[in-house]
Short mmCIF file of C-alpha atoms in Angstrom, two decimals:
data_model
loop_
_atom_site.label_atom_id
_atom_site.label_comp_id
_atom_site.label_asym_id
_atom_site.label_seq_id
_atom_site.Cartn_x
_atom_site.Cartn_y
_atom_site.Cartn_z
CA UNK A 23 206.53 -49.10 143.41
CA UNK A 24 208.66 -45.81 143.60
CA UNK A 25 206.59 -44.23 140.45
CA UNK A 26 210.05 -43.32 139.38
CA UNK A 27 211.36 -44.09 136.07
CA UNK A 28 214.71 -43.03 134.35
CA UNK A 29 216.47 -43.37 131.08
CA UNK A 30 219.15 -44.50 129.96
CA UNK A 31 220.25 -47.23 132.52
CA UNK A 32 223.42 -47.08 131.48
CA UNK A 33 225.36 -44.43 129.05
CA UNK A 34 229.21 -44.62 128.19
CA UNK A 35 230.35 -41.67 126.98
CA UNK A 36 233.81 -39.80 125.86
CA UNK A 37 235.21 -36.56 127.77
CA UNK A 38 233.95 -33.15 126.24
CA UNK A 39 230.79 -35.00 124.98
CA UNK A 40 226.87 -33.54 126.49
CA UNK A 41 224.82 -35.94 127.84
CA UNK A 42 220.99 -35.59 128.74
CA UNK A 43 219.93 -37.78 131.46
CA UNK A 44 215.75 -38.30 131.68
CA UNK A 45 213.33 -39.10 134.41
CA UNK A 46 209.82 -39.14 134.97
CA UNK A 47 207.54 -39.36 138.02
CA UNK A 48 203.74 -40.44 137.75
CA UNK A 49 202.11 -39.89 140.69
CA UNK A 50 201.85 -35.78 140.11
CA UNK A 51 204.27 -34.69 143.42
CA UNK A 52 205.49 -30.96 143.47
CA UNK A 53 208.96 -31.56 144.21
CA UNK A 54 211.69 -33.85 142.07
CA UNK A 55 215.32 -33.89 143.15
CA UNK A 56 219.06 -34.95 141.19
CA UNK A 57 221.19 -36.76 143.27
CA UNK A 58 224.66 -38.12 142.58
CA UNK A 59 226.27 -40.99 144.01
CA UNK A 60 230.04 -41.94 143.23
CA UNK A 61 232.28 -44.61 143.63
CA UNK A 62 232.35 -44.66 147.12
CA UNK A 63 228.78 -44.86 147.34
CA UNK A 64 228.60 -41.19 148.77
CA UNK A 65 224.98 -39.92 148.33
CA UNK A 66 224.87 -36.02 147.32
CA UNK A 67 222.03 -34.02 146.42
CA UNK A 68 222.76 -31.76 143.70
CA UNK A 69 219.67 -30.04 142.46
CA UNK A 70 215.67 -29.73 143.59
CA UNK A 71 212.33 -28.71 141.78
CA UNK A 72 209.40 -28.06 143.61
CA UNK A 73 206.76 -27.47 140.83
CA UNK A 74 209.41 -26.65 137.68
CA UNK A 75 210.77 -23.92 140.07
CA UNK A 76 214.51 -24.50 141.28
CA UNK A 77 214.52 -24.69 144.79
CA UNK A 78 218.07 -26.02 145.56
CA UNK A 79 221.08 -25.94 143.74
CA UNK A 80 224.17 -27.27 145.48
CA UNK A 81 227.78 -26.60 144.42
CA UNK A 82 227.80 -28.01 141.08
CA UNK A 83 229.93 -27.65 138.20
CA UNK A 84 228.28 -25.23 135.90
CA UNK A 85 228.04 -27.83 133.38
CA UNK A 86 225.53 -29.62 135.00
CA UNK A 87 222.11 -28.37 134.34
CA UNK A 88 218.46 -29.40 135.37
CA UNK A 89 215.96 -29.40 132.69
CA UNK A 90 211.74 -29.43 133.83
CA UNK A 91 209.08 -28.74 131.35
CA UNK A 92 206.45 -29.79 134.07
CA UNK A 93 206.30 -31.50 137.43
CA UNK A 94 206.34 -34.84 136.60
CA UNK A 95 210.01 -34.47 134.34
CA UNK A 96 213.10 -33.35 135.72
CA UNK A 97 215.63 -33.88 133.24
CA UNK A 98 219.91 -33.82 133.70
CA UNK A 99 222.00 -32.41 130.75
CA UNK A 100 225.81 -32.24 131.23
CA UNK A 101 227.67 -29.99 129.22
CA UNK A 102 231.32 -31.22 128.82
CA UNK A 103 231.42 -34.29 130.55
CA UNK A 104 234.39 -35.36 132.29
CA UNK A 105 236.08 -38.49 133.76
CA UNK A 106 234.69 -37.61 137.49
CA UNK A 107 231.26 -37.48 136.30
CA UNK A 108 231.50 -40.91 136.11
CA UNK A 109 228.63 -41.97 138.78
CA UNK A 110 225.36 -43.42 139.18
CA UNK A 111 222.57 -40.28 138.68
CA UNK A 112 219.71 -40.89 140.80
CA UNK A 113 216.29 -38.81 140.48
CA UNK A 114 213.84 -38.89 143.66
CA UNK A 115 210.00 -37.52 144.13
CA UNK A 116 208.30 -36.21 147.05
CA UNK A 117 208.97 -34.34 149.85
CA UNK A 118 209.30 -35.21 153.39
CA UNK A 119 209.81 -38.53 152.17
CA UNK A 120 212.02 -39.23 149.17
CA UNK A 121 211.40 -42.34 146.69
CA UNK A 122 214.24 -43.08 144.13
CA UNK A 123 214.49 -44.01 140.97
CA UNK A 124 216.51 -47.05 139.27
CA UNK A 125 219.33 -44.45 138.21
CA UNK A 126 221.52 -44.05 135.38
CA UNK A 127 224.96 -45.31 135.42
CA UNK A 128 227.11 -42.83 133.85
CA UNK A 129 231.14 -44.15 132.72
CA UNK A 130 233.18 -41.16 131.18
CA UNK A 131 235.88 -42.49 129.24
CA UNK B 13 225.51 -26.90 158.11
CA UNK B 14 223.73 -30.34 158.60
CA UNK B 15 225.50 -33.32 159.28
CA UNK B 16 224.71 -36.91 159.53
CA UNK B 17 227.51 -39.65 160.87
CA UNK B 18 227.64 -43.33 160.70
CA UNK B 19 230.53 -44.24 162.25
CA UNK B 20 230.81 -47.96 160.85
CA UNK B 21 231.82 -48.20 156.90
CA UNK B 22 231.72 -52.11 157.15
CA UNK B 23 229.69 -54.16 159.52
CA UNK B 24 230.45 -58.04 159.42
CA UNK B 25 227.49 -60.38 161.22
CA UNK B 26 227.00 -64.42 161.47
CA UNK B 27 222.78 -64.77 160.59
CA UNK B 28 220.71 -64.78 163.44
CA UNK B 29 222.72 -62.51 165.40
CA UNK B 30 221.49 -58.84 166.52
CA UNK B 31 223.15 -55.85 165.08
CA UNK B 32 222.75 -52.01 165.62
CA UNK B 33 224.54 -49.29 163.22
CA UNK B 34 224.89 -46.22 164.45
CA UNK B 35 223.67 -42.76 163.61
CA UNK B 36 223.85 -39.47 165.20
CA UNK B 37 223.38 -35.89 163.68
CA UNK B 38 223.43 -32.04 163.25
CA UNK B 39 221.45 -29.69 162.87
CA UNK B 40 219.98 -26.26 164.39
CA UNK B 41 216.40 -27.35 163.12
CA UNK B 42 213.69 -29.92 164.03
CA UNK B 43 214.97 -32.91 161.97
CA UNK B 44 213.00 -36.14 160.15
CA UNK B 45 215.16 -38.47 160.43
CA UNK B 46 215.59 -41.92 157.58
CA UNK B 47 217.08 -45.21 156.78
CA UNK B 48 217.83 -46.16 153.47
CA UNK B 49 218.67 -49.07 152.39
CA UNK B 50 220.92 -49.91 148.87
CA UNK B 51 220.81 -53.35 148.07
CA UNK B 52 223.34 -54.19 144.80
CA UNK B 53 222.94 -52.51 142.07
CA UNK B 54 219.72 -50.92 143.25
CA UNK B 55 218.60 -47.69 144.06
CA UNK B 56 218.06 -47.12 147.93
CA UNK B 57 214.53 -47.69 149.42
CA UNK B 58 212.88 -46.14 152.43
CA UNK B 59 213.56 -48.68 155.41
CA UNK B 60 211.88 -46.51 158.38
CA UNK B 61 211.51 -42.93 159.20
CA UNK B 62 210.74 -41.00 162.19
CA UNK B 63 210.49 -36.95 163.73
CA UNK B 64 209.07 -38.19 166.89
CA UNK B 65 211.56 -38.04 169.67
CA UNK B 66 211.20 -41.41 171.85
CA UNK B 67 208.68 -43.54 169.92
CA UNK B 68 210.31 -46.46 168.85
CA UNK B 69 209.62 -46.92 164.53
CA UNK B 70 209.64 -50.06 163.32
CA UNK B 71 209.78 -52.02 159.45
CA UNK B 72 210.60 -55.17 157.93
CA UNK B 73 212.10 -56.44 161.27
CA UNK B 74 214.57 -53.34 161.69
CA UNK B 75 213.29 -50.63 164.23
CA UNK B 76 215.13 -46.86 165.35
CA UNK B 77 214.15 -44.64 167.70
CA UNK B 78 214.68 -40.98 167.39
CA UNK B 79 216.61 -39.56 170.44
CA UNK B 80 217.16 -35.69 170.06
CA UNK B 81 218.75 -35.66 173.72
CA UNK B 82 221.84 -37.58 172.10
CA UNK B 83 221.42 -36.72 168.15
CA UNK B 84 220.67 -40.35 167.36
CA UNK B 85 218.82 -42.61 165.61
CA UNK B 86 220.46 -46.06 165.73
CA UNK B 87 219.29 -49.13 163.71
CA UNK B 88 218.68 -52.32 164.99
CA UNK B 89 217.36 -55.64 164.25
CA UNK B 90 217.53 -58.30 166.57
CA UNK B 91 218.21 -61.03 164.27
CA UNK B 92 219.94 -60.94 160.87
CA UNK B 93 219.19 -62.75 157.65
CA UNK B 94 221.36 -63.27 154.49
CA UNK B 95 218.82 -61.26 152.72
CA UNK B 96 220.01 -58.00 155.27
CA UNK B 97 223.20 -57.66 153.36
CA UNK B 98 223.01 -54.49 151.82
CA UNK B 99 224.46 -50.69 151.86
CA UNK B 100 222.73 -48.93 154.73
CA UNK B 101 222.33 -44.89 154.70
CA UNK B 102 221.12 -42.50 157.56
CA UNK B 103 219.74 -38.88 156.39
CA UNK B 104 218.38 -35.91 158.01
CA UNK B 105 216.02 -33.69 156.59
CA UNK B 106 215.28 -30.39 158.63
CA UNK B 107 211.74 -30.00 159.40
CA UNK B 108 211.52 -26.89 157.84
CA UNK B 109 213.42 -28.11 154.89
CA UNK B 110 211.99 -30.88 153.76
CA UNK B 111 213.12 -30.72 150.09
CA UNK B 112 216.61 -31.66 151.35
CA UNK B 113 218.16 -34.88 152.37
CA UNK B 114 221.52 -34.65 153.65
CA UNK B 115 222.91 -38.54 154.26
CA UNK B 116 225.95 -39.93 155.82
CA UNK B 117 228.45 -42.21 154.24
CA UNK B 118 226.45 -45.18 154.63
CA UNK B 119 227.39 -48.52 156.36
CA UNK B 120 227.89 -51.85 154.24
CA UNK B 121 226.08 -54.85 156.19
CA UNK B 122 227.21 -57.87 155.56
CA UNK B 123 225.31 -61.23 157.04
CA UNK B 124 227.44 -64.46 156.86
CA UNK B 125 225.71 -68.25 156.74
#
Protein backbone atom coordinates (compact mmCIF):
# COMPACT_ATOMS: atom_id res chain seq x y z
CA UNK A 1 0.00 0.00 0.00
CA UNK A 2 1.85 3.21 -1.30
CA UNK A 3 -0.90 5.61 0.53
CA UNK A 4 -0.74 7.33 -2.77
CA UNK A 5 -3.71 8.14 -4.72
CA UNK A 6 -4.11 10.25 -7.99
CA UNK A 7 -6.78 11.49 -10.28
CA UNK A 8 -7.59 11.29 -13.28
CA UNK A 9 -6.01 7.95 -14.53
CA UNK A 10 -6.17 8.93 -17.72
CA UNK A 11 -6.96 12.58 -19.39
CA UNK A 12 -6.91 13.28 -23.27
CA UNK A 13 -6.69 16.60 -23.93
CA UNK A 14 -6.23 19.22 -27.02
CA UNK A 15 -3.01 21.60 -27.37
CA UNK A 16 -3.45 25.12 -25.66
CA UNK A 17 -5.98 23.51 -23.22
CA UNK A 18 -4.99 23.68 -18.89
CA UNK A 19 -5.11 20.68 -17.22
CA UNK A 20 -5.05 20.11 -13.31
CA UNK A 21 -3.63 16.89 -12.33
CA UNK A 22 -4.58 15.74 -8.38
CA UNK A 23 -2.95 13.60 -5.80
CA UNK A 24 -3.28 12.85 -2.33
CA UNK A 25 -1.12 11.11 0.30
CA UNK A 26 -2.63 9.72 3.68
CA UNK A 27 -0.14 8.82 5.83
CA UNK A 28 0.75 12.74 6.89
CA UNK A 29 4.70 12.75 5.32
CA UNK A 30 6.37 16.29 4.96
CA UNK A 31 7.62 15.93 1.60
CA UNK A 32 5.48 15.09 -1.86
CA UNK A 33 7.28 15.12 -5.20
CA UNK A 34 5.99 15.46 -9.34
CA UNK A 35 7.70 13.29 -11.46
CA UNK A 36 7.39 12.82 -15.20
CA UNK A 37 8.01 9.87 -17.16
CA UNK A 38 7.83 9.84 -21.12
CA UNK A 39 7.75 7.58 -23.79
CA UNK A 40 10.90 6.15 -23.31
CA UNK A 41 10.20 5.38 -19.88
CA UNK A 42 12.78 8.12 -18.69
CA UNK A 43 12.00 8.94 -15.00
CA UNK A 44 12.48 12.87 -14.20
CA UNK A 45 11.73 14.64 -11.17
CA UNK A 46 10.26 17.87 -11.81
CA UNK A 47 9.05 19.49 -8.66
CA UNK A 48 9.26 18.77 -4.56
CA UNK A 49 7.23 19.95 -1.41
CA UNK A 50 8.45 19.40 1.84
CA UNK A 51 5.54 20.67 4.08
CA UNK A 52 3.59 23.04 1.20
CA UNK A 53 7.06 24.76 0.86
CA UNK A 54 8.80 24.27 -2.67
CA UNK A 55 11.91 22.70 -2.16
CA UNK A 56 12.94 21.69 -5.76
CA UNK A 57 12.01 22.90 -8.93
CA UNK A 58 13.81 21.43 -11.92
CA UNK A 59 13.93 22.97 -15.41
CA UNK A 60 10.40 23.02 -16.27
CA UNK A 61 8.42 24.79 -18.70
CA UNK A 62 6.83 27.67 -16.94
CA UNK A 63 3.57 26.28 -17.68
CA UNK A 64 3.81 23.66 -15.40
CA UNK A 65 2.88 24.58 -11.93
CA UNK A 66 2.59 22.73 -8.48
CA UNK A 67 -0.41 23.45 -6.49
CA UNK A 68 -0.36 22.38 -2.26
CA UNK A 69 -2.96 23.62 0.07
CA UNK A 70 -1.49 21.22 2.80
CA UNK A 71 0.90 18.31 3.10
CA UNK A 72 -1.05 15.62 2.20
CA UNK A 73 -2.11 17.37 -1.60
CA UNK A 74 0.25 18.26 -4.12
CA UNK A 75 -1.60 19.12 -7.06
CA UNK A 76 -0.18 19.58 -11.10
CA UNK A 77 -1.86 22.33 -13.27
CA UNK A 78 -0.48 22.83 -16.83
CA UNK A 79 -1.06 25.93 -18.45
CA UNK A 80 -1.03 25.47 -22.29
CA UNK A 81 -0.55 22.01 -22.78
CA UNK A 82 1.32 20.77 -25.61
CA UNK A 83 1.91 17.58 -27.68
CA UNK A 84 5.28 16.70 -25.56
CA UNK A 85 3.46 16.81 -22.42
CA UNK A 86 2.10 13.82 -23.42
CA UNK A 87 3.48 11.40 -20.47
CA UNK A 88 2.56 9.46 -17.57
CA UNK A 89 2.60 12.12 -14.27
CA UNK A 90 3.64 10.32 -11.32
CA UNK A 91 3.32 11.86 -7.62
CA UNK A 92 5.59 10.18 -4.78
CA UNK A 93 5.63 10.71 -0.71
CA UNK A 94 8.35 10.49 1.68
CA UNK A 95 11.71 11.16 1.88
CA UNK A 96 14.67 9.01 1.93
CA UNK A 97 12.49 6.56 0.52
CA UNK A 98 10.04 7.43 -2.23
CA UNK A 99 6.53 5.50 -2.70
CA UNK A 100 4.60 6.25 -6.01
CA UNK A 101 1.47 6.70 -6.95
CA UNK A 102 -0.70 4.89 -9.82
CA UNK A 103 -0.08 8.07 -12.14
CA UNK A 104 -1.98 9.86 -14.61
CA UNK A 105 -1.61 9.18 -18.19
CA UNK A 106 -1.64 12.36 -19.97
CA UNK A 107 -2.21 12.17 -24.32
CA UNK A 108 -2.06 15.78 -25.87
CA UNK A 109 -3.67 15.72 -29.08
CA UNK B 1 25.67 16.93 -11.13
CA UNK B 2 24.46 13.37 -10.08
CA UNK B 3 24.41 10.64 -12.33
CA UNK B 4 23.15 7.17 -12.31
CA UNK B 5 24.02 4.55 -15.39
CA UNK B 6 22.57 1.30 -16.34
CA UNK B 7 24.30 0.26 -19.08
CA UNK B 8 21.76 -2.52 -20.38
CA UNK B 9 18.33 -1.02 -22.03
CA UNK B 10 17.12 -4.69 -22.74
CA UNK B 11 18.06 -7.77 -20.86
CA UNK B 12 16.74 -11.14 -22.45
CA UNK B 13 16.84 -14.39 -19.83
CA UNK B 14 15.50 -18.22 -20.19
CA UNK B 15 13.60 -18.78 -16.34
CA UNK B 16 15.71 -20.21 -13.90
CA UNK B 17 18.76 -18.65 -15.03
CA UNK B 18 20.81 -15.94 -12.88
CA UNK B 19 20.97 -12.43 -14.05
CA UNK B 20 22.75 -9.22 -12.75
CA UNK B 21 21.97 -5.54 -14.26
CA UNK B 22 24.28 -3.20 -13.73
CA UNK B 23 24.49 0.11 -11.93
CA UNK B 24 27.15 2.48 -11.14
CA UNK B 25 26.97 6.26 -10.15
CA UNK B 26 27.98 9.94 -9.43
CA UNK B 27 28.03 11.94 -7.07
CA UNK B 28 30.30 14.24 -4.67
CA UNK B 29 27.94 13.26 -1.66
CA UNK B 30 27.21 10.19 0.54
CA UNK B 31 24.57 8.48 -1.67
CA UNK B 32 21.30 6.00 -0.76
CA UNK B 33 21.21 4.07 -3.30
CA UNK B 34 17.48 2.14 -4.93
CA UNK B 35 15.92 -0.32 -7.20
CA UNK B 36 12.75 0.25 -8.66
CA UNK B 37 10.92 -1.85 -10.27
CA UNK B 38 7.95 -0.90 -13.17
CA UNK B 39 5.96 -3.72 -13.94
CA UNK B 40 3.28 -2.83 -17.08
CA UNK B 41 1.33 -0.27 -16.76
CA UNK B 42 2.23 0.25 -13.13
CA UNK B 43 3.87 2.70 -11.21
CA UNK B 44 7.45 1.61 -9.96
CA UNK B 45 7.78 0.00 -6.45
CA UNK B 46 10.69 -0.02 -4.05
CA UNK B 47 12.61 -3.41 -4.78
CA UNK B 48 15.69 -2.86 -2.22
CA UNK B 49 17.64 0.01 -0.96
CA UNK B 50 20.87 0.46 0.68
CA UNK B 51 23.66 3.48 2.04
CA UNK B 52 25.75 0.91 3.64
CA UNK B 53 28.88 0.28 1.71
CA UNK B 54 29.56 -3.69 1.68
CA UNK B 55 26.46 -5.21 3.34
CA UNK B 56 24.82 -7.20 0.96
CA UNK B 57 20.58 -6.00 0.84
CA UNK B 58 18.36 -8.36 -0.06
CA UNK B 59 14.19 -8.57 -1.23
CA UNK B 60 11.86 -10.71 -2.94
CA UNK B 61 14.77 -12.98 -4.14
CA UNK B 62 16.84 -10.00 -5.78
CA UNK B 63 19.82 -8.72 -3.55
CA UNK B 64 22.61 -5.50 -4.32
CA UNK B 65 25.31 -4.56 -2.53
CA UNK B 66 26.48 -1.04 -2.29
CA UNK B 67 30.19 -0.70 -3.36
CA UNK B 68 31.38 3.04 -3.11
CA UNK B 69 35.05 1.84 -4.05
CA UNK B 70 33.61 1.17 -7.70
CA UNK B 71 30.25 3.46 -7.73
CA UNK B 72 28.06 0.38 -7.93
CA UNK B 73 25.24 -1.24 -6.92
CA UNK B 74 24.48 -4.18 -9.23
CA UNK B 75 21.27 -6.33 -9.09
CA UNK B 76 21.14 -9.81 -8.99
CA UNK B 77 18.96 -12.71 -8.55
CA UNK B 78 20.14 -16.02 -8.93
CA UNK B 79 17.23 -17.49 -10.54
CA UNK B 80 14.59 -15.81 -12.72
CA UNK B 81 10.85 -16.27 -12.91
CA UNK B 82 8.30 -15.18 -15.61
CA UNK B 83 6.85 -13.01 -13.01
CA UNK B 84 10.60 -10.91 -13.04
CA UNK B 85 9.73 -9.40 -16.34
CA UNK B 86 9.45 -5.94 -15.72
CA UNK B 87 11.19 -2.30 -16.28
CA UNK B 88 14.02 -2.09 -13.78
CA UNK B 89 15.36 1.53 -12.51
CA UNK B 90 18.53 2.39 -10.38
CA UNK B 91 18.46 5.95 -8.45
CA UNK B 92 20.68 7.81 -6.24
CA UNK B 93 19.66 10.05 -3.70
CA UNK B 94 22.53 12.13 -1.95
CA UNK B 95 22.55 11.69 1.66
CA UNK B 96 22.22 15.10 2.30
CA UNK B 97 19.54 15.43 -0.25
CA UNK B 98 17.19 13.17 0.34
CA UNK B 99 14.19 14.93 -1.30
CA UNK B 100 15.79 14.07 -4.66
CA UNK B 101 15.91 10.95 -6.70
CA UNK B 102 17.92 11.12 -9.68
CA UNK B 103 17.38 7.55 -11.76
CA UNK B 104 19.00 6.09 -14.75
CA UNK B 105 17.32 5.00 -17.90
CA UNK B 106 16.14 1.87 -16.56
CA UNK B 107 16.71 -1.71 -17.92
CA UNK B 108 13.71 -3.83 -19.46
CA UNK B 109 13.97 -7.58 -18.05
CA UNK B 110 12.57 -9.91 -19.90
CA UNK B 111 12.25 -13.80 -18.57
CA UNK B 112 11.42 -16.36 -21.35
CA UNK B 113 9.54 -19.99 -20.53
Amino acid sequence: ETAVFQTPNYHVTQVGNEVSFNCKQTLGHDTMYWYKQDSKKLLKIMFSYNNKQLIVNETVPRRFSPQSSDKAHLNLRIKSVEPEDSAVYLCARNWDTQYFGPGTRLLVL
Amino acid sequence: GDSVTQTEGLVTLTKGLPVMLNCTYQTTYSPFLFWYVQHLNEAPKLLLKSSTDNKRTEHQGFYATLHKSSSSFHLQKSSVQLSDSALYFCALSPSNMGYKLTFGTGTSLLVDP
